[in-house]
XYZ file of C-alpha atoms in Angstrom:
503
model
C -0.109 -0.251 -0.099
C 1.411 3.728 -1.152
C 0.302 7.037 0.598
C -2.758 7.606 1.134
C -2.194 11.220 -1.842
C -1.029 9.279 -4.679
C 0.698 11.451 -7.453
C -1.512 11.022 -11.425
C 2.407 9.053 -12.269
C 1.623 6.837 -9.195
C -1.223 6.105 -10.440
C -1.205 4.890 -13.121
C 1.493 2.876 -13.166
C -0.209 0.870 -10.853
C -2.837 0.620 -13.563
C -1.267 0.090 -15.648
C 1.407 -2.648 -13.857
C -1.747 -4.200 -12.055
C -4.778 -3.820 -14.181
C -4.567 -7.875 -14.876
C -4.118 -9.001 -11.395
C -6.044 -7.270 -9.980
C -9.129 -8.277 -12.072
C -8.405 -12.071 -11.972
C -8.013 -11.667 -8.449
C -11.842 -9.674 -7.693
C -13.995 -12.826 -10.529
C -12.068 -15.682 -7.803
C -13.536 -14.224 -5.085
C -16.085 -13.018 -6.682
C -16.972 -16.944 -7.776
C -16.545 -18.343 -4.668
C -18.949 -15.142 -2.881
C -21.312 -16.499 -5.941
C -20.865 -20.411 -4.124
C -22.089 -19.255 -0.513
C -24.986 -16.953 -2.424
C -26.356 -19.075 -4.338
C -25.595 -23.036 -2.861
C -29.868 -24.293 -1.205
C -30.750 -20.575 -2.385
C -34.247 -22.025 -2.437
C -33.941 -23.533 1.432
C -35.806 -22.322 3.877
C -39.392 -21.769 2.651
C -42.964 -22.012 4.991
C -43.809 -24.907 3.280
C -43.642 -23.315 -0.140
C -44.699 -20.373 0.906
C -41.992 -16.907 1.325
C -40.179 -16.673 5.194
C -40.223 -13.494 6.828
C -40.336 -10.199 5.587
C -40.225 -11.888 1.751
C -44.222 -12.337 2.810
C -44.926 -8.154 1.678
C -42.729 -8.495 -1.643
C -42.666 -11.912 -3.035
C -46.041 -11.454 -3.665
C -45.156 -7.152 -4.938
C -42.182 -9.065 -7.054
C -45.151 -11.287 -8.777
C -48.109 -8.848 -8.989
C -45.353 -6.861 -10.660
C -44.538 -9.760 -12.967
C -47.284 -10.425 -14.122
C -49.936 -6.724 -13.452
C -48.264 -5.027 -15.660
C -45.274 -3.931 -13.187
C -48.315 -2.840 -11.531
C -47.151 -3.945 -7.178
C -49.580 -2.917 -4.436
C -50.347 -4.303 -0.765
C -54.609 -4.990 0.201
C -53.251 -6.455 4.192
C -52.646 -1.764 4.180
C -54.041 -0.232 1.511
C -50.532 1.026 -0.473
C -47.717 0.274 -0.596
C -45.193 0.567 1.523
C -41.825 1.239 -0.719
C -41.306 2.313 -3.914
C -40.899 -0.198 -7.106
C -37.245 -0.811 -7.981
C -36.622 -3.495 -5.909
C -40.068 -5.348 -6.318
C -39.056 -4.878 -10.101
C -35.818 -6.676 -9.137
C -37.710 -9.387 -7.725
C -39.682 -10.026 -10.328
C -36.969 -10.822 -12.660
C -36.556 -13.617 -10.877
C -39.509 -14.484 -11.020
C -40.303 -14.111 -14.216
C -36.462 -16.674 -15.389
C -38.304 -19.405 -12.614
C -41.472 -19.213 -10.786
C -43.187 -18.243 -7.547
C -40.771 -20.440 -5.711
C -37.579 -19.989 -4.001
C -35.126 -19.425 -6.161
C -38.190 -17.014 -7.935
C -37.719 -14.489 -5.288
C -34.399 -14.800 -4.277
C -32.258 -15.355 -7.165
C -31.891 -10.898 -7.923
C -31.075 -10.813 -3.659
C -28.666 -13.368 -4.569
C -27.100 -11.224 -7.740
C -27.228 -8.129 -6.306
C -25.097 -9.789 -3.112
C -22.354 -11.130 -5.382
C -22.518 -8.380 -7.752
C -22.205 -6.115 -4.642
C -18.582 -7.993 -3.533
C -17.136 -7.191 -6.409
C -17.914 -3.070 -6.229
C -16.331 -3.109 -2.708
C -13.212 -5.136 -4.413
C -12.983 -2.871 -6.600
C -13.522 0.402 -4.843
C -11.268 -0.955 -2.273
C -8.178 -1.701 -4.646
C -8.520 2.891 -5.597
C -8.571 3.782 -2.556
C -5.828 1.928 -1.379
C -3.836 1.321 -4.413
C -3.086 -1.806 -3.889
C -4.551 -5.209 -5.099
C -4.177 -7.180 -2.392
C -6.299 -4.571 -0.035
C -9.128 -5.282 -2.318
C -9.410 -8.578 -1.420
C -9.544 -8.886 1.882
C -12.297 -5.995 1.352
C -14.189 -8.767 -0.303
C -13.223 -11.986 1.429
C -14.210 -9.809 4.922
C -17.140 -9.719 2.694
C -18.200 -12.003 1.405
C -18.140 -13.858 5.467
C -20.475 -10.590 6.429
C -22.981 -12.370 8.153
C -25.944 -9.744 7.301
C -24.724 -9.473 4.351
C -24.950 -13.114 3.087
C -28.111 -13.778 4.722
C -29.137 -10.709 3.205
C -27.981 -11.543 -0.625
C -30.360 -15.030 0.571
C -33.664 -13.472 0.954
C -36.041 -12.016 -1.152
C -36.414 -8.243 0.907
C -35.297 -4.480 -0.350
C -31.792 -3.642 2.426
C -29.336 -5.752 -0.507
C -30.213 -3.414 -3.400
C -30.063 -0.101 -1.754
C -26.446 -2.147 -0.691
C -25.893 -2.335 -4.207
C -26.370 0.870 -5.339
C -25.705 3.305 -2.738
C -22.295 1.073 -3.044
C -22.215 1.838 -7.104
C -23.073 5.039 -6.875
C -19.672 5.377 -3.926
C -17.284 4.056 -6.295
C -18.794 6.769 -8.935
C -17.473 9.368 -6.920
C -13.459 7.583 -6.813
C -13.741 7.387 -10.346
C -14.678 10.405 -10.664
C -12.377 12.093 -8.611
C -8.984 10.414 -9.782
C -10.637 10.867 -13.287
C -10.801 15.119 -12.152
C -7.575 15.222 -10.946
C -6.607 13.492 -14.301
C -7.999 16.298 -16.271
C -6.339 19.041 -13.799
C -2.495 17.591 -14.134
C -3.935 17.814 -18.183
C -4.268 21.118 -17.409
C -1.072 21.698 -15.354
C 0.663 19.991 -17.500
C -0.102 22.059 -20.529
C 0.535 25.286 -18.566
C -3.569 26.758 -18.670
C -3.799 26.365 -14.788
C -3.325 30.166 -14.457
C -5.663 31.583 -17.198
C -7.882 31.726 -14.028
C -8.005 32.107 -10.688
C -10.942 29.751 -10.548
C -9.396 27.270 -12.034
C -10.770 25.677 -15.218
C -14.123 23.888 -16.003
C -14.345 20.297 -16.069
C -16.948 19.503 -19.269
C -18.721 16.161 -18.266
C -18.270 14.048 -15.092
C -19.577 10.693 -16.729
C -19.179 9.569 -13.365
C -20.691 11.507 -11.156
C -23.462 10.917 -13.738
C -23.833 7.862 -13.004
C -23.575 7.454 -8.609
C -26.989 10.214 -9.654
C -28.376 7.151 -11.531
C -26.626 4.593 -9.095
C -28.602 6.641 -6.500
C -31.660 7.712 -8.318
C -32.279 3.212 -8.137
C -31.734 3.593 -4.502
C -34.236 6.169 -3.836
C -36.202 4.455 -6.036
C -35.525 1.530 -3.861
C -36.520 2.315 -0.439
C -36.578 6.220 0.750
C -33.199 6.059 2.792
C -31.509 6.088 -0.327
C -31.913 9.986 0.065
C -29.935 10.231 3.210
C -26.815 9.173 1.004
C -27.974 11.035 -2.006
C -27.255 14.394 1.259
C -23.527 12.749 2.259
C -22.049 11.784 -1.276
C -22.826 15.468 -2.394
C -21.314 17.358 0.433
C -18.627 14.224 -0.521
C -18.349 15.626 -3.974
C -18.073 18.725 -3.353
C -14.990 18.973 -0.922
C -12.925 16.348 -3.446
C -13.975 18.428 -6.158
C -12.111 21.080 -3.338
C -9.256 19.029 -2.652
C -8.658 18.643 -6.298
C -8.505 22.705 -6.855
C -6.453 23.022 -4.262
C -3.537 20.550 -5.203
C -3.406 21.401 -8.152
C -2.692 25.140 -7.164
C -5.625 26.577 -8.046
C -6.214 30.688 -7.449
C -8.523 30.763 -5.684
C -9.707 27.056 -4.921
C -13.098 27.955 -2.999
C -14.997 30.253 -5.301
C -13.856 27.970 -8.374
C -15.697 24.694 -6.793
C -18.482 27.573 -5.535
C -18.853 28.274 -9.941
C -17.665 25.570 -11.903
C -18.163 22.673 -9.789
C -21.535 22.829 -7.598
C -24.218 23.892 -9.874
C -23.026 20.518 -12.482
C -22.948 18.927 -8.743
C -26.515 19.516 -7.825
C -28.099 18.644 -11.694
C -26.115 14.782 -11.060
C -25.900 14.110 -7.706
C -30.039 15.956 -6.917
C -31.852 16.248 -9.973
C -30.810 13.313 -11.618
C -31.443 11.193 -8.348
C -35.198 12.840 -8.997
C -35.446 12.109 -12.122
C -34.731 8.266 -11.795
C -36.740 8.204 -9.417
C -39.810 9.503 -10.767
C -39.122 7.571 -13.728
C -39.251 4.111 -11.508
C -42.836 4.538 -12.033
C -43.508 3.892 -14.953
C -46.020 2.043 -14.519
C -48.158 3.795 -11.648
C -47.625 6.371 -13.833
C -49.204 4.566 -16.971
C -51.698 2.260 -15.488
C -55.500 3.780 -14.067
C -55.267 1.199 -10.712
C -52.651 2.502 -9.163
C -52.842 3.721 -5.473
C -53.671 7.022 -5.519
C -53.004 7.194 -9.042
C -55.940 9.433 -9.702
C -56.119 11.674 -6.958
C -56.658 14.961 -8.333
C -60.103 15.862 -8.731
C -60.691 13.049 -5.965
C -58.512 13.168 -2.527
C -57.607 16.928 -4.013
C -59.075 19.690 -5.068
C -57.943 20.480 -9.099
C -57.067 24.087 -8.601
C -54.558 25.231 -6.409
C -51.130 27.210 -6.676
C -49.753 23.577 -8.003
C -52.456 23.763 -10.493
C -50.122 23.874 -13.431
C -48.128 20.247 -12.168
C -49.800 17.689 -14.073
C -51.963 15.880 -12.454
C -50.099 12.468 -12.668
C -47.292 14.491 -10.351
C -49.779 15.819 -7.655
C -51.439 12.396 -7.343
C -48.007 10.551 -6.865
C -47.096 13.858 -3.873
C -50.877 12.751 -2.308
C -49.521 9.219 -2.487
C -46.457 10.069 -1.097
C -47.537 11.775 1.730
C -49.934 9.205 2.339
C -46.539 6.836 2.230
C -44.188 8.897 5.142
C -47.603 9.103 7.891
C -48.047 5.271 7.699
C -43.610 5.207 8.142
C -44.339 8.518 11.021
C -47.153 5.865 12.441
C -44.823 3.185 13.318
C -43.359 4.722 16.740
C -42.990 2.921 19.793
C -45.190 5.181 21.751
C -48.340 4.628 19.069
C -47.585 0.870 20.825
C -45.723 -0.416 17.656
C -43.469 -2.624 19.146
C -41.879 -5.666 17.625
C -39.452 -8.713 19.528
C -36.606 -8.130 17.561
C -36.495 -4.383 17.927
C -33.234 -2.628 17.753
C -31.817 0.970 18.083
C -28.775 1.851 16.035
C -26.876 2.142 18.497
C -26.871 -1.243 18.177
C -26.105 -1.667 14.567
C -22.251 -1.250 14.094
C -21.706 -4.228 17.042
C -24.519 -6.466 15.994
C -25.855 -6.324 18.775
C -30.016 -7.363 18.839
C -29.922 -10.115 15.403
C -32.755 -10.449 13.498
C -35.046 -14.390 13.652
C -35.967 -14.398 10.204
C -36.611 -17.673 9.921
C -37.678 -20.787 12.868
C -38.760 -23.965 12.986
C -38.367 -26.474 16.078
C -39.568 -29.757 17.181
C -40.505 -33.676 15.964
C -41.541 -32.438 12.701
C -37.681 -31.134 11.969
C -35.002 -33.939 11.680
C -31.460 -34.015 10.206
C -29.713 -33.952 12.829
C -27.877 -36.331 16.201
C -30.802 -35.459 18.383
C -34.179 -36.898 18.908
C -36.033 -33.280 17.203
C -34.212 -30.686 15.301
C -33.808 -26.866 15.630
C -33.778 -24.966 12.133
C -33.667 -21.217 11.720
C -32.281 -18.296 9.778
C -30.797 -15.450 11.728
C -29.336 -11.930 10.738
C -26.179 -11.651 12.440
C -22.903 -10.015 11.637
C -19.816 -12.731 11.944
C -18.788 -11.455 15.303
C -15.662 -11.418 15.162
C -15.459 -8.737 12.438
C -18.645 -6.897 13.518
C -17.798 -6.980 17.268
C -14.195 -5.206 16.603
C -16.266 -2.262 14.429
C -15.604 0.840 17.455
C -11.449 0.289 17.446
C -11.738 0.198 13.883
C -14.046 3.289 14.140
C -11.766 5.341 15.645
C -9.161 4.596 13.796
C -11.532 5.902 10.868
C -11.388 9.262 12.900
C -8.038 9.227 13.950
C -7.114 8.722 10.599
C -9.072 11.445 8.941
C -8.111 14.212 11.788
C -4.670 13.481 12.741
C -2.971 12.075 9.295
C -5.874 13.569 6.279
C -6.151 11.058 4.933
C -8.886 10.865 1.989
C -9.992 7.476 1.903
C -10.517 7.072 5.469
C -12.854 10.190 4.696
C -14.298 8.760 2.192
C -15.070 4.858 4.033
C -16.396 7.516 7.041
C -18.907 9.097 4.606
C -21.201 5.996 3.307
C -20.413 4.903 6.403
C -22.301 8.472 8.712
C -25.108 7.842 6.332
C -25.213 4.278 6.678
C -26.163 5.613 10.361
C -26.605 8.629 11.983
C -29.816 9.941 10.663
C -31.740 7.520 12.105
C -30.469 8.440 15.381
C -33.268 11.904 14.179
C -35.813 9.555 14.620
C -35.245 6.934 17.583
C -39.281 6.446 18.633
C -39.464 5.135 15.089
C -39.762 1.191 15.199
C -36.344 0.555 13.681
C -34.450 -3.026 12.989
C -30.506 -4.787 12.656
C -32.011 -5.523 8.605
C -31.434 -1.716 8.113
C -28.308 -2.312 8.677
C -27.163 -3.737 5.349
C -25.884 -0.517 3.913
C -23.738 0.342 6.115
C -21.722 -3.416 6.274
C -19.838 -2.810 2.522
C -18.345 0.705 4.747
C -17.814 -0.721 7.863
C -15.968 -3.620 5.552
C -13.988 -1.161 3.799
C -12.699 0.800 7.100
C -11.416 -2.627 7.680
C -10.033 -3.703 4.771
C -8.165 -0.336 4.938
C -6.638 -0.758 9.068
C -4.925 -4.198 7.915
C -3.155 -2.342 4.867
C -1.533 -0.340 7.387
C -1.368 -2.625 9.593
C 0.546 -4.898 6.362
C 2.289 -1.958 5.762
C 3.283 0.369 2.706
C 5.065 -1.104 0.003
C 7.861 1.373 1.188
C 8.523 -0.585 4.889
C 11.134 -3.073 4.890
C 10.434 -6.772 4.293
C 10.257 -8.346 8.160
C 7.688 -5.169 8.921
C 5.629 -6.292 5.871
C 6.141 -9.381 6.798
C 4.825 -9.032 10.002
C 1.688 -7.058 10.008
C 0.922 -9.808 6.404
C 1.508 -12.398 9.143
C -1.096 -10.485 11.747
C -3.841 -10.139 8.652
C -3.599 -13.411 7.422
C -4.229 -14.582 11.518
C -7.139 -12.375 11.940
C -8.838 -13.367 8.110
C -8.596 -17.194 9.422
C -10.446 -15.607 12.730
C -13.324 -14.493 10.286
C -13.679 -17.037 8.322
C -13.524 -19.641 10.593
C -16.532 -17.418 12.737
C -18.699 -17.050 9.524
C -18.325 -21.642 8.831
C -18.807 -21.097 12.579
C -22.231 -19.696 12.386
C -23.139 -21.394 8.808
C -25.361 -23.800 10.183
C -27.968 -20.594 11.016
C -27.370 -17.697 8.949
C -28.494 -20.980 6.388
C -32.105 -22.730 8.347
C -29.129 -26.170 8.838
C -30.322 -29.115 10.937
C -28.685 -28.539 14.534
C -29.786 -30.394 17.680
C -31.310 -27.613 20.320
C -27.740 -28.354 22.256
C -26.671 -26.319 19.271
C -29.308 -23.832 18.816
C -27.828 -23.010 22.575
C -24.227 -22.991 21.973
C -24.660 -20.789 18.961
C -26.593 -17.095 20.977
C -23.563 -15.882 22.186
C -25.679 -12.851 23.834
C -28.496 -12.759 25.662
C -29.064 -9.436 23.054
C -28.889 -12.913 20.468
C -32.173 -14.525 22.092
């Protein structure tokens, strides 16, 4: 691993000499991840039906497939999440039918692609194929993303899109610096104290598309728009300062913020609206024709298309539904958790449980089968020391790589502290997992040491990191039975529950 701020020449050298090995490592780890995600994917079900909250999304996905792209939710009278996740579930159901393979296939694909993205992002952050590989291994054996990749729910799609958005912004950062380097080499940097105009930045546009899809999966994608927008502006200011722009702050304000607002606000809004294509073209969508019925046809916003006004009305009903899911209103769940427990995974989530004489396959007369959403403790229980190192690296070392990871982690966690009365669950932390793994990988890269360190220093660091990876993998293997509903004895089930809060 090299220093936090490599020159453009160093980045080009890294790219030219390591690209083939980087892709070989990426493909191998991604294939291993795919094997873990797709093995026994259709198992278990509740007598052939979905389990846990699959009972909401698998039927809605099938409605998307069979009903012209439109879903409904008769139990609540409205659909409480945007359509992208259900549309992706529908793809699997179109391929394999209404069964476990069908409603989980897209989740498994998303979970596999998530590992690929994390490898490539961390490799670019650290300028090290080894550190990228470490990130891929850690995410492969993370219980949270593993279980979420094998169940037909929405959170793994949200995690995929926001991680892809961060990856696009990191590539955009490098691309902007490459453009500035070219301008300086051509002697044109002093043409304006504001610095050059950067032209079209397609990678930042791609980040906007990904953020729009994230919001089209769950509204919590909005948090990432705010955090990633600030990150992009910070990248721009730092780049203009690094390459000698006379007025970097003013140059960013006048030449970068406007295009950033377009790419990271306007584009996501447009993409979000396009995800409702089926609702817009329907005659039976919930609240589709509320103008003139539930709301008046006139008023100060009458200049807007009726379809947009109806969607705004419908969204207000959805928001009201979510705002009503509070503890003070009596909404409680035995597996509920609050965000201060998520970094260490102190309160997991039980997705599936079966026991008694009807369950066989273990060495006892009665067996237990369970699926729990658990973060692999060998990682998650060390999250606070990892975060302490990340924050120290940001504040003291001014390391942009750790700052990038911290922004993603904060976007996934901090906004939830503003609504603590709300009913919350550990699966909200699925979007947290990729950024946690990125942080661990960078820390382990520091333990290995810089490329310029002595062979003894790097050898010792590599040994320590290898031992740690072995512990994490062994921990994941130990948890495998309760991550996949393998039949185990009641005694083994009790031995798997390490903390009182796991019960």
